[in-house]
GROMACS .gro file of C-alpha atoms in nm:
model
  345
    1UNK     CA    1   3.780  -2.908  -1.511
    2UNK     CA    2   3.777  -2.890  -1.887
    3UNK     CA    3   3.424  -2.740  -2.059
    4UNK     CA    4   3.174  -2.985  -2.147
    5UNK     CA    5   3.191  -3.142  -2.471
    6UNK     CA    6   2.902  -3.261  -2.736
    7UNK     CA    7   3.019  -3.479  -3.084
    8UNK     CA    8   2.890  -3.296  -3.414
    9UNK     CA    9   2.676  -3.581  -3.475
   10UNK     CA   10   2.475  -3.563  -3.172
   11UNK     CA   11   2.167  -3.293  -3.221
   12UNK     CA   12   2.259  -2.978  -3.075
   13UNK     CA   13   2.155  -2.909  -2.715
   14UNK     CA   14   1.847  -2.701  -2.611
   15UNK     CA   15   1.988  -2.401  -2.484
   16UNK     CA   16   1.621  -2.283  -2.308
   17UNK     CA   17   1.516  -2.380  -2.009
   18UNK     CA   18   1.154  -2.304  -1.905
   19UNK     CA   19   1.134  -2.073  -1.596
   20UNK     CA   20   0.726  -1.963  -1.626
   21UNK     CA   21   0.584  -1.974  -1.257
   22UNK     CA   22   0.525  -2.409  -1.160
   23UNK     CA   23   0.385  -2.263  -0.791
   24UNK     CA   24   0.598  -2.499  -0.618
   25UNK     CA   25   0.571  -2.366  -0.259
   26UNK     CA   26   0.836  -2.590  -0.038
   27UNK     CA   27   0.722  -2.420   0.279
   28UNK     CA   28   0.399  -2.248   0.413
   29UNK     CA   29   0.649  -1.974   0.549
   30UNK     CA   30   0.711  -1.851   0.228
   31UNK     CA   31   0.396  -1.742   0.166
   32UNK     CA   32   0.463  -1.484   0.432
   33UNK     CA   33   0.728  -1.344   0.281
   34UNK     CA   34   0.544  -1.004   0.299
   35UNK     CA   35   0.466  -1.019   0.696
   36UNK     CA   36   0.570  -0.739   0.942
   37UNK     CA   37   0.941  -0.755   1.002
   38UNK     CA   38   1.078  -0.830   1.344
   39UNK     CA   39   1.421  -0.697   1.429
   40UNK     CA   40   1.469  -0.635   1.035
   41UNK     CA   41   1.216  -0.402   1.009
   42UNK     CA   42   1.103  -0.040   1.183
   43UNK     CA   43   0.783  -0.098   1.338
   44UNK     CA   44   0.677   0.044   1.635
   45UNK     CA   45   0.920  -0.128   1.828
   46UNK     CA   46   1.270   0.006   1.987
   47UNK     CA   47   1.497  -0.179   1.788
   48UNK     CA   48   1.861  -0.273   1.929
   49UNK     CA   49   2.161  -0.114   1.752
   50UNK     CA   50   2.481  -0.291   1.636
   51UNK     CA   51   2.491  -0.630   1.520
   52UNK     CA   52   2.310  -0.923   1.725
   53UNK     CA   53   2.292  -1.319   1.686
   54UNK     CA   54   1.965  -1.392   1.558
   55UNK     CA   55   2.033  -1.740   1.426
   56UNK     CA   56   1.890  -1.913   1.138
   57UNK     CA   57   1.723  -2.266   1.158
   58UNK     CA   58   1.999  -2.434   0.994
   59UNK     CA   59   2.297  -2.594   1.138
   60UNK     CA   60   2.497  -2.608   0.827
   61UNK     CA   61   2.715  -2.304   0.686
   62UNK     CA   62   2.503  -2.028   0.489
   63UNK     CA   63   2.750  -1.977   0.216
   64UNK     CA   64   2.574  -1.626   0.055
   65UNK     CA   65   2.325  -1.360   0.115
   66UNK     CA   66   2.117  -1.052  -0.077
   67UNK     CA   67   1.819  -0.870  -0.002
   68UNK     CA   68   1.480  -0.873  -0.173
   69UNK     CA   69   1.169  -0.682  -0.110
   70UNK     CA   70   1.068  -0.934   0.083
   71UNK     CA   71   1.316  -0.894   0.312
   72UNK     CA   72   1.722  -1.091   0.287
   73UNK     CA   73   1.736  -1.432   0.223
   74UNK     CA   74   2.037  -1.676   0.216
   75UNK     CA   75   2.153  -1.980   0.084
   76UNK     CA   76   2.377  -2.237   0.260
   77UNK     CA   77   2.511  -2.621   0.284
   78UNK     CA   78   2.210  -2.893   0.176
   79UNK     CA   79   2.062  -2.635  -0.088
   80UNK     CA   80   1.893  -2.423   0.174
   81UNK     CA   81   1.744  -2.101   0.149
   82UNK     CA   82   1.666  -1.906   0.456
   83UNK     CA   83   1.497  -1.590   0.460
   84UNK     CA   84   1.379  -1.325   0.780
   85UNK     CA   85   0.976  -1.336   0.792
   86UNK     CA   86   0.801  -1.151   1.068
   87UNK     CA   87   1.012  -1.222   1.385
   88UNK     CA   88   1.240  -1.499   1.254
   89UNK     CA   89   1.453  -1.651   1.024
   90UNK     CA   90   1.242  -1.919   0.822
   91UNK     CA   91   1.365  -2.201   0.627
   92UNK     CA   92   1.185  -2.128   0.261
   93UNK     CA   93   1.369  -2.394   0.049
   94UNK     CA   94   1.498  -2.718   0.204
   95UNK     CA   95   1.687  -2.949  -0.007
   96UNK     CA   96   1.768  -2.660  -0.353
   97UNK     CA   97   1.619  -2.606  -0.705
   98UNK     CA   98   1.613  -2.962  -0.794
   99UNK     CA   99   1.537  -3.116  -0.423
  100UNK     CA  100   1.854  -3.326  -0.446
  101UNK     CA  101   2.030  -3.141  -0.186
  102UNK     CA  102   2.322  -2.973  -0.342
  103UNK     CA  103   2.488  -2.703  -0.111
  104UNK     CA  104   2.424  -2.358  -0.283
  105UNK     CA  105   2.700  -2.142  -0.289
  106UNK     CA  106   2.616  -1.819  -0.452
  107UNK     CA  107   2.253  -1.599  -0.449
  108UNK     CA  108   2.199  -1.306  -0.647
  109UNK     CA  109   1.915  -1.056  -0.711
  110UNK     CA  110   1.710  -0.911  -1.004
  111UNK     CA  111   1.738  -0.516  -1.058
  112UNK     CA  112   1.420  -0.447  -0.909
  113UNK     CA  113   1.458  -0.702  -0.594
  114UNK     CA  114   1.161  -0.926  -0.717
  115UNK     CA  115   1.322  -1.273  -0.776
  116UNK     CA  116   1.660  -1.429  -0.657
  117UNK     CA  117   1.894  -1.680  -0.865
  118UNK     CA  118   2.076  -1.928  -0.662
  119UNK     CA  119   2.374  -2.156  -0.764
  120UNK     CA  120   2.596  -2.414  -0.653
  121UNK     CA  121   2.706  -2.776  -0.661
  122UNK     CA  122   2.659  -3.025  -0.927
  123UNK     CA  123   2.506  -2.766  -1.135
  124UNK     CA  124   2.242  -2.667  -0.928
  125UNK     CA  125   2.122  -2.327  -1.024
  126UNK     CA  126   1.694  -2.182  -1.018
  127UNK     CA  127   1.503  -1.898  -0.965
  128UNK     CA  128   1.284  -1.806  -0.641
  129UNK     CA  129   1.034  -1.559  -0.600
  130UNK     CA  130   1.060  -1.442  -0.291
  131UNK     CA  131   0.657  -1.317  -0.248
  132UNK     CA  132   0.483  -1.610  -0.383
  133UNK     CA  133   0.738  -1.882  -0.287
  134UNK     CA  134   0.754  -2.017  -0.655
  135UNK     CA  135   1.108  -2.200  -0.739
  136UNK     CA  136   1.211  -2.258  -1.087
  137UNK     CA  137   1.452  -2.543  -1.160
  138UNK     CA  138   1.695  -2.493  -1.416
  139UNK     CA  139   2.000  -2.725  -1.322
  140UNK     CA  140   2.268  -2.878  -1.534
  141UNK     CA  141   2.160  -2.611  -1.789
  142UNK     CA  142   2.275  -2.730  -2.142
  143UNK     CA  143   2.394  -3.022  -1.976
  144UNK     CA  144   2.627  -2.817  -1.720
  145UNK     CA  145   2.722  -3.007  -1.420
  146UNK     CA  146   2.998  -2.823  -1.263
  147UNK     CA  147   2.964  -2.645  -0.917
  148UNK     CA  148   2.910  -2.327  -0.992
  149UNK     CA  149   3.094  -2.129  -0.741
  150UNK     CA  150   2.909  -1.758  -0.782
  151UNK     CA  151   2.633  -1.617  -0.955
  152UNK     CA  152   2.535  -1.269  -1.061
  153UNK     CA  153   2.229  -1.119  -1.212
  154UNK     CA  154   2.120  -0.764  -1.402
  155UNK     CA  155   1.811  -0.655  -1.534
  156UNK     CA  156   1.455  -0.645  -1.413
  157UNK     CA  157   1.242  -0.980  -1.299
  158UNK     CA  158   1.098  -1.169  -1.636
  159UNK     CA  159   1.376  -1.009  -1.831
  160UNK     CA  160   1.760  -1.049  -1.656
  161UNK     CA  161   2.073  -1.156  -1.747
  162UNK     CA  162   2.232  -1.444  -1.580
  163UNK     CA  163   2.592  -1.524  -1.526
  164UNK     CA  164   2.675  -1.825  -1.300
  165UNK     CA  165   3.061  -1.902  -1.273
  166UNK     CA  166   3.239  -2.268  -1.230
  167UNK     CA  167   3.540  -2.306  -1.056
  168UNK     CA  168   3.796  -2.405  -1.341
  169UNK     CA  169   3.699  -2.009  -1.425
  170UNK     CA  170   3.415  -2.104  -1.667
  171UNK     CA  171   3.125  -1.852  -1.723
  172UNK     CA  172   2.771  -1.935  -1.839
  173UNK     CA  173   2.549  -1.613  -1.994
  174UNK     CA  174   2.149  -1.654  -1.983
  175UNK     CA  175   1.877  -1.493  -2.079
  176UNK     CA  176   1.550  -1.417  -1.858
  177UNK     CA  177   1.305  -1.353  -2.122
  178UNK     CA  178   0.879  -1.469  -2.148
  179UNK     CA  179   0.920  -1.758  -1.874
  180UNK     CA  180   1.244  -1.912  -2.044
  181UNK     CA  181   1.604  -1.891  -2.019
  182UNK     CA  182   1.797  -1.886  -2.331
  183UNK     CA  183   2.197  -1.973  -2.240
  184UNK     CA  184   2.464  -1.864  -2.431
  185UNK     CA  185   2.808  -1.999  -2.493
  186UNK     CA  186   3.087  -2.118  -2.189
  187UNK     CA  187   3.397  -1.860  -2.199
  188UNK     CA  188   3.684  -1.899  -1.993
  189UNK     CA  189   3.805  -1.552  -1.849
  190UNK     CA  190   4.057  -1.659  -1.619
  191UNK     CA  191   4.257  -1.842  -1.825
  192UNK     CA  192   4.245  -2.135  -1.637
  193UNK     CA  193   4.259  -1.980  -1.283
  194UNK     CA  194   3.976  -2.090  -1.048
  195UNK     CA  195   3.721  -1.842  -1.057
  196UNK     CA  196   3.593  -1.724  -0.694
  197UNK     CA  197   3.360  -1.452  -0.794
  198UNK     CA  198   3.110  -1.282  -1.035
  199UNK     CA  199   2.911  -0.969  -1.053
  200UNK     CA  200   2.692  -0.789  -1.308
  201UNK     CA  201   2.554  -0.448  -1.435
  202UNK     CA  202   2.424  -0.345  -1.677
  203UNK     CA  203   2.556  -0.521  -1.977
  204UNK     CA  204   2.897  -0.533  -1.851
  205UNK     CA  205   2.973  -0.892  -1.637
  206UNK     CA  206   3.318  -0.864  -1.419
  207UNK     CA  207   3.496  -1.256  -1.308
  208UNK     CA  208   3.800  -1.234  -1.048
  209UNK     CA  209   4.009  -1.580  -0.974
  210UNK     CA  210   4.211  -1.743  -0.724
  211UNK     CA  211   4.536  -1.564  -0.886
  212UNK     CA  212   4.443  -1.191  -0.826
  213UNK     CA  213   4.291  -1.122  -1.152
  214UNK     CA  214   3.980  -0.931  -1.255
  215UNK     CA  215   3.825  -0.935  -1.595
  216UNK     CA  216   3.509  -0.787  -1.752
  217UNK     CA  217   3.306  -0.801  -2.062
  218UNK     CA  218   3.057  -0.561  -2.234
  219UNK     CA  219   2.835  -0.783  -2.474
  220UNK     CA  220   2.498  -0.788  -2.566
  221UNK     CA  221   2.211  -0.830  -2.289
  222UNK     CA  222   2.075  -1.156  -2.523
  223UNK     CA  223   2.405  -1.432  -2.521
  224UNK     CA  224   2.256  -1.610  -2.831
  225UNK     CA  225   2.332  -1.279  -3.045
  226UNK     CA  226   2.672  -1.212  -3.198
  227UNK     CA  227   2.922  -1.133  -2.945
  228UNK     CA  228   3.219  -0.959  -3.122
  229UNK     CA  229   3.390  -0.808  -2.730
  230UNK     CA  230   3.581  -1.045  -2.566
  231UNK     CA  231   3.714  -1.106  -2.213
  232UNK     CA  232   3.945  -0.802  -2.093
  233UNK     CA  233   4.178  -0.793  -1.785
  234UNK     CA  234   4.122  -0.508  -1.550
  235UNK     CA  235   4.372  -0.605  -1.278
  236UNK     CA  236   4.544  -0.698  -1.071
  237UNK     CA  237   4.889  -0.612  -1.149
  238UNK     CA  238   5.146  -0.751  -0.881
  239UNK     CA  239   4.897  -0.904  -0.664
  240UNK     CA  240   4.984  -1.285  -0.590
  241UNK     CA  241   4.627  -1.369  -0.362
  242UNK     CA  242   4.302  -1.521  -0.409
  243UNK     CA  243   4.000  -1.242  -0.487
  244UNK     CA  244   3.714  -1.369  -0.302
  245UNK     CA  245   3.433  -1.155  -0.350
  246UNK     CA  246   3.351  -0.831  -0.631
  247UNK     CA  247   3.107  -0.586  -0.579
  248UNK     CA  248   3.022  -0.378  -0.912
  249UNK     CA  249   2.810  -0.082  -0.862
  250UNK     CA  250   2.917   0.041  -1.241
  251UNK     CA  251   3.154  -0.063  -1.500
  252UNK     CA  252   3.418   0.192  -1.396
  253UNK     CA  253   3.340   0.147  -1.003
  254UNK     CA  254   3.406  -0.167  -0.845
  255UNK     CA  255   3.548  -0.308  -0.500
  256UNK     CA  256   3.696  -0.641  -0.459
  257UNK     CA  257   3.844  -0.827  -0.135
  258UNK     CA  258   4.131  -1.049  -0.051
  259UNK     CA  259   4.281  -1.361   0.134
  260UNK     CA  260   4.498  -1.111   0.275
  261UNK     CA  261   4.259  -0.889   0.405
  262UNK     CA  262   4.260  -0.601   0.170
  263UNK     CA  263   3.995  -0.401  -0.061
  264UNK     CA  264   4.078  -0.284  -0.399
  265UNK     CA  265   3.864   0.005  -0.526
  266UNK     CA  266   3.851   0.047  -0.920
  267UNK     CA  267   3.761   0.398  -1.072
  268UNK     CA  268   3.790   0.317  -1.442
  269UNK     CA  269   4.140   0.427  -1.429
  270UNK     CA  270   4.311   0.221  -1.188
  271UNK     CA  271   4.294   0.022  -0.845
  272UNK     CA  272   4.387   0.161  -0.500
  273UNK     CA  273   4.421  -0.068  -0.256
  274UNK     CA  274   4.343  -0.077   0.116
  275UNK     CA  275   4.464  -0.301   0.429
  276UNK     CA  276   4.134  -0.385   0.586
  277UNK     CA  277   4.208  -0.705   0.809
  278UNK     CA  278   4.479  -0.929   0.925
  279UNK     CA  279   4.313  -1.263   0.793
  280UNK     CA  280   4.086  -1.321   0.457
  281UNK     CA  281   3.809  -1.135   0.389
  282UNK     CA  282   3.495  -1.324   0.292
  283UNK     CA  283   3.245  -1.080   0.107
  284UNK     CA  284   3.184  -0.730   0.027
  285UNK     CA  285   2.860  -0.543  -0.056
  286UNK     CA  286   2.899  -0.134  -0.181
  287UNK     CA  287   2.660   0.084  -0.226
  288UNK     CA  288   2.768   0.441  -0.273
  289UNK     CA  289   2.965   0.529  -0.021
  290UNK     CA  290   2.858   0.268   0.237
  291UNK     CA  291   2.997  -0.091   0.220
  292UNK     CA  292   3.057  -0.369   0.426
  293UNK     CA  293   3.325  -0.657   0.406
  294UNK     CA  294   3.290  -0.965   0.628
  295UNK     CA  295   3.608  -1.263   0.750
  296UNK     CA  296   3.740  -1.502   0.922
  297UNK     CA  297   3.613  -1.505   1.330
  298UNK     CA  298   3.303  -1.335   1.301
  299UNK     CA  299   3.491  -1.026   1.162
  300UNK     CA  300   3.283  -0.771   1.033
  301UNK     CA  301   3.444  -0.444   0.873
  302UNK     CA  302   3.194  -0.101   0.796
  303UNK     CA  303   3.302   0.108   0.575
  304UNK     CA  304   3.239   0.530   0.756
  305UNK     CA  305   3.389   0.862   0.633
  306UNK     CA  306   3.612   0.695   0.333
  307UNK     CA  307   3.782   0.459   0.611
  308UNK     CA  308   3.727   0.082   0.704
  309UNK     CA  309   3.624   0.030   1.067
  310UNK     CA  310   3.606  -0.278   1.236
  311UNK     CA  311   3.259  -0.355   1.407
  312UNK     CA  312   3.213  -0.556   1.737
  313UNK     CA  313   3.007  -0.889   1.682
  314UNK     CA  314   2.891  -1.134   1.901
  315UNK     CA  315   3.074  -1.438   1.723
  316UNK     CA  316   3.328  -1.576   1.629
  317UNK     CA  317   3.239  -1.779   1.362
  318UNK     CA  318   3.329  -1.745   0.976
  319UNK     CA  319   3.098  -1.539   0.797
  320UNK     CA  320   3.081  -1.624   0.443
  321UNK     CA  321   2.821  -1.333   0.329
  322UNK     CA  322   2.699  -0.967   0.392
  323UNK     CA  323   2.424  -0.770   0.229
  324UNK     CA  324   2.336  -0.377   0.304
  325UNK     CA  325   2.012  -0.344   0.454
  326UNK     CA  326   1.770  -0.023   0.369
  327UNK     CA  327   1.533   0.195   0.587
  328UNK     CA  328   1.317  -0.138   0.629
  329UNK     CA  329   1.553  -0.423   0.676
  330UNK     CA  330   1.900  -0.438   0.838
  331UNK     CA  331   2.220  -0.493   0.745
  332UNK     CA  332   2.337  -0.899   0.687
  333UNK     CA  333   2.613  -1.102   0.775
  334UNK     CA  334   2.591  -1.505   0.741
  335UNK     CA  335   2.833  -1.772   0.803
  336UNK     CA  336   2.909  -2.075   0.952
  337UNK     CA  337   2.680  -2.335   1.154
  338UNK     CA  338   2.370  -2.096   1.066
  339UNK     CA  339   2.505  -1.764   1.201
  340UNK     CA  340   2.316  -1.450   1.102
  341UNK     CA  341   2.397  -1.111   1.244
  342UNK     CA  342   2.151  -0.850   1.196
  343UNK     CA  343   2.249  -0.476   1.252
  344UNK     CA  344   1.968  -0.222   1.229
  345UNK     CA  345   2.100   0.142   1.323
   0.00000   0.00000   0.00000
């Protein structure tokens, strides 16, 4: 898909969008956001351990998944966003930013957990706060139309940077900043290669395609200002497979996973790779020294001791997204026909 075009003699496009809280509340679940947590939480309850089917209200596939401090929420086929409140999974946003019904294929969350960005066909992309239920339309931004495959975010709430990648390997840079988002220019990292993935931290933004490559960029946190870096390949040398997910904790300390089942760690030196599964891995999500990595048949890998380990699951459907849980809310896998898998413990 070639970038989007505008004549010189057509006034220049307004590269804010306005993102200041319109209270739109789609659902009178969201305003629960904050409730006692079921399964995903401690309580006072005995909690099962290892990962159980606890559905989501949604028939379609739930494409991606992070956590908030209101608990996970997801985003799927139909522009839905699910999220666990109290003892259930809740439908929060029915039909996507714009209520047209685009699926949403990528969700990613601010610094400080307070507000979520979601992305995906037909240029839908917004912003949800997951306490007070507010979503923020900003689709098609500077005209933008493309299905954005992926989305990343850095930076606190009211002051992030935005990256939302196309699939003909086009990135978009924004600007959080006093309830607007300022967009920058479209690069192309991949060179062409459909992109599949995008993550962000700090000021640095890393892209992986459909060809085995990984790029990043170190630019200014504002993409209006003069950007003299450009794109650089990391990797992968010799690798012929689709990269479907990146997870960057730092610049120099990043995992990615593969059609072919592997992981590729990245210490600012080099990559080592890993054989994790027989079939394509989905997702990953790192933290330290924990991680998970989620495929094909409900296959969910845990990373324990420096080793991948393959977890039992009760299905066997695809699972498209994973998210690491904390002391309050479990562990996440999503996938297909509205699977989630909770594991707490």
């Amino acid at each position: 898909m070639a970038p989007d075009r505008h004549d010189d003699d057509r006034p220049a496009p307004d590269r804010r969008d306005d993102i200041r809280p319109t209270r739109r509340r789609f659902l009178a679940a969201a305003a629960t956001a904050t409730a006692t947590v079921g399964l995903a939480g401690c309580g006072n309850r005995t909690v099962p351990h290892g990962w159980l089917d606890v559905g989501a209200p949604v028939g379609g596939a739930l494409r991606d998944v992070t956590l908030t401090t209101a608990g996970p929420h997801a985003v799927g086929e139909g522009g839905v966003v699910v999220a666990r409140q109290g003892d259930a999974w809740q439908t929060v946003v029915e039909n996507g930013p714009a209520g047209q019904g685009n699926g949403l294929h990528g969700v990613a969350v601010t610094d400080d957990a307070r507000r979520i960005w979601l992305a995906g066909e037909s240029g839908a992309a917004g912003a949800y706060d997951p306490v007070s239920g507010t979503l923020t339309d900003v689709s098609g931004p500077v005209g933008h139309t493309s299905t954005w495959t992926d989305v990343a975010v850095a930076g606190r709430a009211g002051s992030e940077r935005v990256a939302l990648l196309n699939g003909s390997g086009e990135l978009l840079p924004g600007r959080a900043r006093q309830g607007t988002v300022r967009w920058g220019e479209l690069t192309k990292p991949t060179g062409g290669e459909p992109g599949t993935a995008v993550d962000a931290v700090g000021r640095t933004t890393v892209v992986t395609d459909a060809a085995g490559g990984v790029y990043g960029h170190t630019g200014p946190v504002d993409p209006t200002e003069r950007d003299e870096a450009g794109w650089t390949t990391m990797g992968l040398r010799g690798v012929e497979t689709a990269i479907r997910d990146v997870s960057a904790m730092e610049p120099d300390l990043i995992t990615v996973v593969t059609a072919d089942g592997a992981a590729f760690d990245y210490d600012g030196y080099g990559w080592f790779r890993t054989p994790v599964a027989e079939a394509a891995l989905h997702a990953v999500d790192r933290r330290g020294d924990d991680a998970l990595t989620t495929g094909v048949d409900g296959a969910v890998y845990e990373l324990a001791d420096h080793s991948w380990q393959e977890a039992d699951t009760p299905t066997s459907k695809a699972l498209n997204g994973c998210a690491l849980g904390t002391d309050s809310y479990a562990d996440v896998a999503v996938g297909d026909n509205g699977t989630v898998l909770e594991r707490f413990g």
